[in-house]
Amino acid sequence: MFDSTQLFCIIDDFFLKFESVYWNFLKQNLKCLRIRPAQLSISEIVFIAIWYKHSHFNNFKAFFTALRHNYFHLFKSLPCYQRMIYLINTHQLALHALHFALMKDQQSPYLWIDSTTLAVCKNQRIKRHKSLAAIATRGKSSMGWFFGCKLHVLMNQSGEILSTALSNGHTADIKMVEQLVKGMTAKLYADRGYISHELKSKLRVQDIDLITYHRKNMKSIQLSKADEYHLKQRNKIETLFSLLKGAYNLVTTRARSVAGYLAGIYASLCAYQICHQNKPMIRIMEISA
């Protein structure tokens, strides 16, 4: 059962400590930005963005209309729809900060890595697409060509997200690995798309053991029973992507600005991190001496 009060308390507890730092950051780094004071607090703005991703609505206008009609008593004052969109887009950095804070202290000796495509439009509309042309590019996955971005995720055995990164659609997965695992020590399980002797050597210096299957034209690698078992459990990260896309509306073709697009992605990630109860878990096989 969804508890909106519990969700708001988690968000508000974070912003009680973070809000002053956040406003100082905006003043120092966005000197030309003039933000009109809102009647909603940062906590309430982020709360509404995440609540929408957790709801059964796939259209924010319908969700916000229902919110104003059924839950107006939870807020001191709710703005109009256009103003609410502006507030969420303006404070997408606050959503990013919350997402980053939820990933802290999730270290694990066993990690799984993969990426998923975030198409911003159908392939037939690529030449007409303009709103996200600054960050979206053509790329190819196992499912074919797409136009958009990629989300790279690092997951532990509890189904928790440890690290994420966004890239253009054409960026190779192996180029994002060092950024994702920076400061970590673990066994890293990945698919054949991450095969690279150079990357494996670089990660070994950091005490990260990259484990993948070998290709047919490569010399076979003898894996331990535990490593082979953990590699087979890599499908759990695909389950995570399915949850993000199916239950939390990660992919959208309705974004009209880069800020709005990023706000939607981080709201989906936060909704999964805070609200999802049955995360895809992996049983660890201990290595016998």
Short mmCIF file of C-alpha atoms in Angstrom, two decimals, residues 7-289:
data_model
loop_
_atom_site.label_atom_id
_atom_site.label_comp_id
_atom_site.label_asym_id
_atom_site.label_seq_id
_atom_site.Cartn_x
_atom_site.Cartn_y
_atom_site.Cartn_z
CA LEU A 7 7.33 9.23 1.00
CA PHE A 8 7.13 12.93 1.84
CA CYS A 9 8.92 12.43 5.18
CA ILE A 10 11.87 10.69 3.47
CA ILE A 11 12.16 13.52 0.94
CA ASP A 12 11.66 16.29 3.50
CA ASP A 13 14.25 14.83 5.92
CA PHE A 14 16.83 15.02 3.15
CA PHE A 15 16.01 18.59 2.13
CA LEU A 16 16.01 19.85 5.71
CA LYS A 17 19.78 19.26 5.59
CA PHE A 18 20.40 19.88 1.90
CA GLU A 19 18.18 22.84 0.96
CA SER A 20 20.53 25.61 2.13
CA VAL A 21 23.45 24.02 0.24
CA TYR A 22 21.23 23.69 -2.83
CA TRP A 23 20.25 27.38 -2.88
CA ASN A 24 23.88 28.43 -2.38
CA PHE A 25 24.89 26.24 -5.31
CA LEU A 26 22.26 27.87 -7.55
CA LYS A 27 23.40 31.36 -6.57
CA GLN A 28 27.06 30.60 -7.27
CA ASN A 29 26.71 28.59 -10.47
CA LEU A 30 23.61 30.09 -12.08
CA LYS A 31 24.22 33.79 -11.48
CA CYS A 32 21.92 34.92 -14.29
CA LEU A 33 19.03 32.75 -13.15
CA ARG A 34 16.25 34.65 -11.41
CA ILE A 35 13.97 32.25 -9.56
CA ARG A 36 10.62 33.59 -8.48
CA PRO A 37 9.73 32.35 -4.95
CA ALA A 38 7.20 29.51 -5.06
CA GLN A 39 4.48 28.78 -2.55
CA LEU A 40 5.55 25.14 -2.67
CA SER A 41 8.74 24.10 -0.90
CA ILE A 42 11.52 22.16 -2.65
CA SER A 43 10.39 19.05 -0.75
CA GLU A 44 6.83 19.41 -2.06
CA ILE A 45 7.97 19.95 -5.66
CA VAL A 46 10.20 16.86 -5.59
CA PHE A 47 7.47 14.91 -3.77
CA ILE A 48 4.93 15.63 -6.53
CA ALA A 49 7.42 14.67 -9.27
CA ILE A 50 8.21 11.33 -7.60
CA TRP A 51 4.57 10.63 -6.66
CA TYR A 52 3.61 11.00 -10.31
CA LYS A 53 6.19 8.40 -11.34
CA HIS A 54 4.85 6.00 -8.70
CA SER A 55 1.22 6.54 -9.69
CA HIS A 56 -0.68 4.62 -12.36
CA PHE A 57 -0.89 7.75 -14.53
CA ASN A 58 1.28 7.99 -17.66
CA ASN A 59 0.26 11.59 -18.32
CA PHE A 60 1.35 14.30 -15.87
CA LYS A 61 -1.53 16.62 -16.73
CA ALA A 62 -4.09 13.96 -15.80
CA PHE A 63 -2.17 13.16 -12.61
CA PHE A 64 -1.90 16.81 -11.56
CA THR A 65 -5.60 17.38 -12.25
CA ALA A 66 -6.47 14.42 -10.02
CA LEU A 67 -4.02 15.68 -7.38
CA ARG A 68 -5.63 19.12 -7.28
CA HIS A 69 -9.10 17.55 -7.09
CA ASN A 70 -8.49 14.79 -4.52
CA TYR A 71 -5.41 15.79 -2.50
CA PHE A 72 -5.49 19.60 -2.43
CA HIS A 73 -5.76 19.44 1.39
CA LEU A 74 -2.19 18.04 1.61
CA PHE A 75 -0.70 21.30 0.29
CA LYS A 76 -0.94 24.89 1.42
CA SER A 77 -1.42 26.00 -2.18
CA LEU A 78 -1.06 24.25 -5.54
CA PRO A 79 -0.07 26.27 -8.63
CA CYS A 80 -1.52 25.84 -12.10
CA TYR A 81 -0.32 23.02 -14.37
CA GLN A 82 2.08 25.18 -16.41
CA ARG A 83 3.68 26.62 -13.26
CA MET A 84 4.08 23.11 -11.78
CA ILE A 85 5.89 21.91 -14.91
CA TYR A 86 8.19 24.95 -14.69
CA LEU A 87 8.99 24.28 -11.02
CA ILE A 88 9.87 20.62 -11.60
CA ASN A 89 12.06 21.46 -14.59
CA THR A 90 13.78 24.28 -12.70
CA HIS A 91 14.63 22.02 -9.76
CA GLN A 92 15.76 18.92 -11.65
CA LEU A 93 19.12 19.32 -9.88
CA ALA A 94 17.32 18.73 -6.57
CA LEU A 95 15.96 15.43 -7.93
CA HIS A 96 19.46 14.51 -9.08
CA ALA A 97 20.87 15.29 -5.60
CA LEU A 98 18.23 13.12 -3.91
CA HIS A 99 18.94 10.26 -6.32
CA PHE A 100 22.67 10.56 -5.60
CA ALA A 101 22.08 10.61 -1.82
CA LEU A 102 19.95 7.45 -2.00
CA MET A 103 22.85 5.63 -3.72
CA LYS A 104 25.31 6.37 -0.91
CA ASP A 105 26.27 3.59 1.53
CA GLN A 106 25.13 0.87 -0.87
CA GLN A 107 28.57 -0.70 -1.31
CA SER A 108 28.81 -4.41 -2.11
CA PRO A 109 31.57 -6.90 -3.03
CA TYR A 110 29.42 -8.15 -5.94
CA LEU A 111 28.17 -5.79 -8.66
CA TRP A 112 26.29 -6.11 -11.95
CA ILE A 113 26.52 -3.55 -14.75
CA ASP A 114 24.47 -2.92 -17.89
CA SER A 115 22.85 -0.16 -19.93
CA THR A 116 19.43 0.43 -21.42
CA THR A 117 18.24 2.62 -24.27
CA LEU A 118 16.07 5.70 -23.72
CA ALA A 119 14.51 6.50 -27.08
CA VAL A 120 13.10 10.04 -27.27
CA CYS A 121 11.07 9.52 -30.43
CA LYS A 122 10.23 6.95 -33.08
CA ASN A 123 12.85 6.46 -35.79
CA GLN A 124 10.48 7.89 -38.42
CA ARG A 125 10.50 11.24 -36.57
CA ILE A 126 14.25 11.63 -36.05
CA LYS A 127 14.67 14.41 -38.62
CA ARG A 128 11.74 16.37 -37.15
CA HIS A 129 12.77 15.98 -33.50
CA LYS A 130 14.19 19.21 -32.07
CA SER A 131 13.52 19.47 -28.31
CA LEU A 132 16.26 17.01 -27.26
CA ALA A 133 18.49 17.22 -30.33
CA ALA A 134 21.29 18.68 -28.16
CA ILE A 135 21.76 15.42 -26.21
CA ALA A 136 20.07 12.68 -28.26
CA THR A 137 21.98 10.76 -30.93
CA ARG A 138 21.47 7.68 -33.07
CA GLY A 139 22.62 4.45 -31.48
CA LYS A 140 22.27 0.73 -31.92
CA SER A 141 21.39 -1.92 -29.36
CA SER A 142 20.52 -5.61 -29.56
CA MET A 143 16.95 -4.49 -30.34
CA GLY A 144 18.01 -2.35 -33.32
CA TRP A 145 18.56 1.32 -34.06
CA PHE A 146 17.14 4.07 -31.84
CA PHE A 147 17.43 7.83 -31.34
CA GLY A 148 18.00 9.03 -27.80
CA CYS A 149 20.25 8.43 -24.80
CA LYS A 150 21.52 5.54 -22.70
CA LEU A 151 21.20 4.93 -18.98
CA HIS A 152 24.11 3.00 -17.47
CA VAL A 153 23.42 1.33 -14.12
CA LEU A 154 25.44 -0.46 -11.45
CA MET A 155 23.36 -2.81 -9.25
CA ASN A 156 24.14 -4.88 -6.17
CA GLN A 157 22.70 -8.23 -5.05
CA SER A 158 19.82 -6.51 -3.20
CA GLY A 159 18.53 -4.84 -6.36
CA GLU A 160 19.73 -1.44 -5.14
CA ILE A 161 21.22 1.09 -7.56
CA LEU A 162 24.80 1.99 -6.63
CA SER A 163 25.75 4.24 -9.52
CA THR A 164 24.19 5.65 -12.69
CA ALA A 165 25.35 7.63 -15.70
CA LEU A 166 23.65 9.10 -18.74
CA SER A 167 25.30 9.16 -22.15
CA ASN A 168 24.46 9.82 -25.79
CA GLY A 169 22.92 6.96 -27.74
CA HIS A 170 26.09 6.22 -29.69
CA THR A 171 28.41 5.97 -26.64
CA ALA A 172 29.93 2.52 -26.15
CA ASP A 173 29.09 0.86 -22.84
CA ILE A 174 32.73 0.19 -21.94
CA LYS A 175 33.51 3.93 -21.99
CA MET A 176 31.25 4.52 -18.98
CA VAL A 177 32.54 1.72 -16.73
CA GLU A 178 35.40 3.60 -15.04
CA GLN A 179 33.08 6.48 -14.19
CA LEU A 180 30.51 4.12 -12.66
CA VAL A 181 32.90 2.10 -10.48
CA LYS A 182 35.13 4.95 -9.32
CA GLY A 183 36.17 4.44 -5.71
CA MET A 184 34.74 0.91 -5.47
CA THR A 185 36.29 -2.52 -4.91
CA ALA A 186 34.30 -5.52 -6.08
CA LYS A 187 33.70 -8.33 -8.55
CA LEU A 188 31.94 -6.82 -11.56
CA TYR A 189 29.71 -9.02 -13.75
CA ALA A 190 28.82 -7.87 -17.26
CA ASP A 191 27.69 -9.14 -20.67
CA ARG A 192 29.85 -9.58 -23.76
CA GLY A 193 29.50 -5.91 -24.66
CA TYR A 194 32.00 -5.10 -21.92
CA ILE A 195 34.79 -7.39 -23.15
CA SER A 196 38.02 -5.38 -23.27
CA HIS A 197 41.49 -6.45 -22.17
CA GLU A 198 42.49 -2.81 -21.74
CA LEU A 199 39.49 -2.07 -19.51
CA LYS A 200 40.05 -5.25 -17.50
CA SER A 201 43.66 -4.22 -16.83
CA LYS A 202 42.66 -0.70 -15.76
CA LEU A 203 40.00 -2.02 -13.39
CA ARG A 204 42.39 -4.58 -11.88
CA VAL A 205 44.57 -1.70 -10.67
CA GLN A 206 41.51 -0.45 -8.79
CA ASP A 207 40.91 -3.94 -7.30
CA ILE A 208 37.89 -4.56 -9.49
CA ASP A 209 37.66 -7.94 -11.17
CA LEU A 210 35.66 -7.64 -14.42
CA ILE A 211 34.04 -10.99 -15.27
CA THR A 212 32.32 -11.66 -18.59
CA TYR A 213 31.64 -14.58 -20.91
CA HIS A 214 34.01 -15.01 -23.86
CA ARG A 215 33.08 -14.71 -27.53
CA LYS A 216 33.14 -17.72 -29.88
CA ASN A 217 36.32 -16.54 -31.61
CA MET A 218 38.15 -16.05 -28.30
CA LYS A 219 40.09 -18.47 -26.17
CA SER A 220 37.75 -20.02 -23.62
CA ILE A 221 38.01 -18.77 -20.04
CA GLN A 222 37.65 -21.17 -17.14
CA LEU A 223 35.29 -19.62 -14.60
CA SER A 224 34.65 -20.79 -11.06
CA LYS A 225 31.21 -22.20 -10.24
CA ALA A 226 30.40 -19.10 -8.20
CA ASP A 227 31.38 -16.70 -11.01
CA GLU A 228 29.44 -18.72 -13.57
CA TYR A 229 26.39 -18.69 -11.32
CA HIS A 230 26.65 -14.92 -10.71
CA LEU A 231 27.00 -14.27 -14.44
CA LYS A 232 23.78 -16.21 -15.07
CA GLN A 233 22.03 -13.93 -12.56
CA ARG A 234 22.80 -10.93 -14.76
CA ASN A 235 19.21 -11.06 -16.05
CA LYS A 236 18.13 -9.46 -12.75
CA ILE A 237 19.45 -6.11 -13.94
CA GLU A 238 17.22 -6.51 -16.99
CA THR A 239 14.33 -6.94 -14.53
CA LEU A 240 15.37 -3.66 -12.92
CA PHE A 241 15.22 -1.92 -16.31
CA SER A 242 11.79 -3.46 -16.98
CA LEU A 243 10.52 -2.09 -13.66
CA LEU A 244 11.92 1.38 -14.36
CA LYS A 245 10.32 1.48 -17.80
CA GLY A 246 7.07 -0.33 -17.04
CA ALA A 247 6.19 0.76 -13.51
CA TYR A 248 7.99 4.11 -13.22
CA ASN A 249 7.69 5.62 -16.73
CA LEU A 250 11.42 6.00 -17.31
CA VAL A 251 11.08 6.39 -21.08
CA THR A 252 9.11 9.33 -22.43
CA THR A 253 8.65 10.95 -25.82
CA ARG A 254 6.78 13.95 -24.37
CA ALA A 255 9.74 15.91 -22.97
CA ARG A 256 9.91 19.45 -24.36
CA SER A 257 13.22 20.50 -22.82
CA VAL A 258 16.47 18.92 -21.64
CA ALA A 259 15.74 19.99 -18.04
CA GLY A 260 12.31 18.35 -18.15
CA TYR A 261 13.76 15.19 -19.67
CA LEU A 262 16.42 14.89 -16.95
CA ALA A 263 13.89 15.66 -14.22
CA GLY A 264 11.71 12.79 -15.46
CA ILE A 265 14.63 10.33 -15.46
CA TYR A 266 15.78 11.23 -11.93
CA ALA A 267 12.19 11.19 -10.62
CA SER A 268 11.77 7.64 -11.99
CA LEU A 269 15.04 6.50 -10.38
CA CYS A 270 14.09 8.07 -7.04
CA ALA A 271 10.62 6.49 -7.18
CA TYR A 272 12.18 3.05 -7.67
CA GLN A 273 14.77 3.60 -4.92
CA ILE A 274 12.27 4.83 -2.32
CA CYS A 275 8.97 3.15 -3.19
CA HIS A 276 9.68 -0.23 -4.75
CA GLN A 277 9.36 -3.01 -2.20
CA ASN A 278 10.28 -6.24 -4.01
CA LYS A 279 13.53 -5.34 -5.72
CA PRO A 280 15.16 -8.04 -7.92
CA MET A 281 17.48 -9.81 -5.46
CA ILE A 282 20.37 -12.16 -6.25
CA ARG A 283 21.44 -14.95 -3.90
CA ILE A 284 25.21 -14.88 -3.47
CA MET A 285 27.05 -18.18 -3.84
CA GLU A 286 29.94 -18.19 -1.43
CA ILE A 287 33.27 -19.45 -2.74
CA SER A 288 34.32 -22.55 -0.83
CA ALA A 289 37.93 -22.78 0.31
#
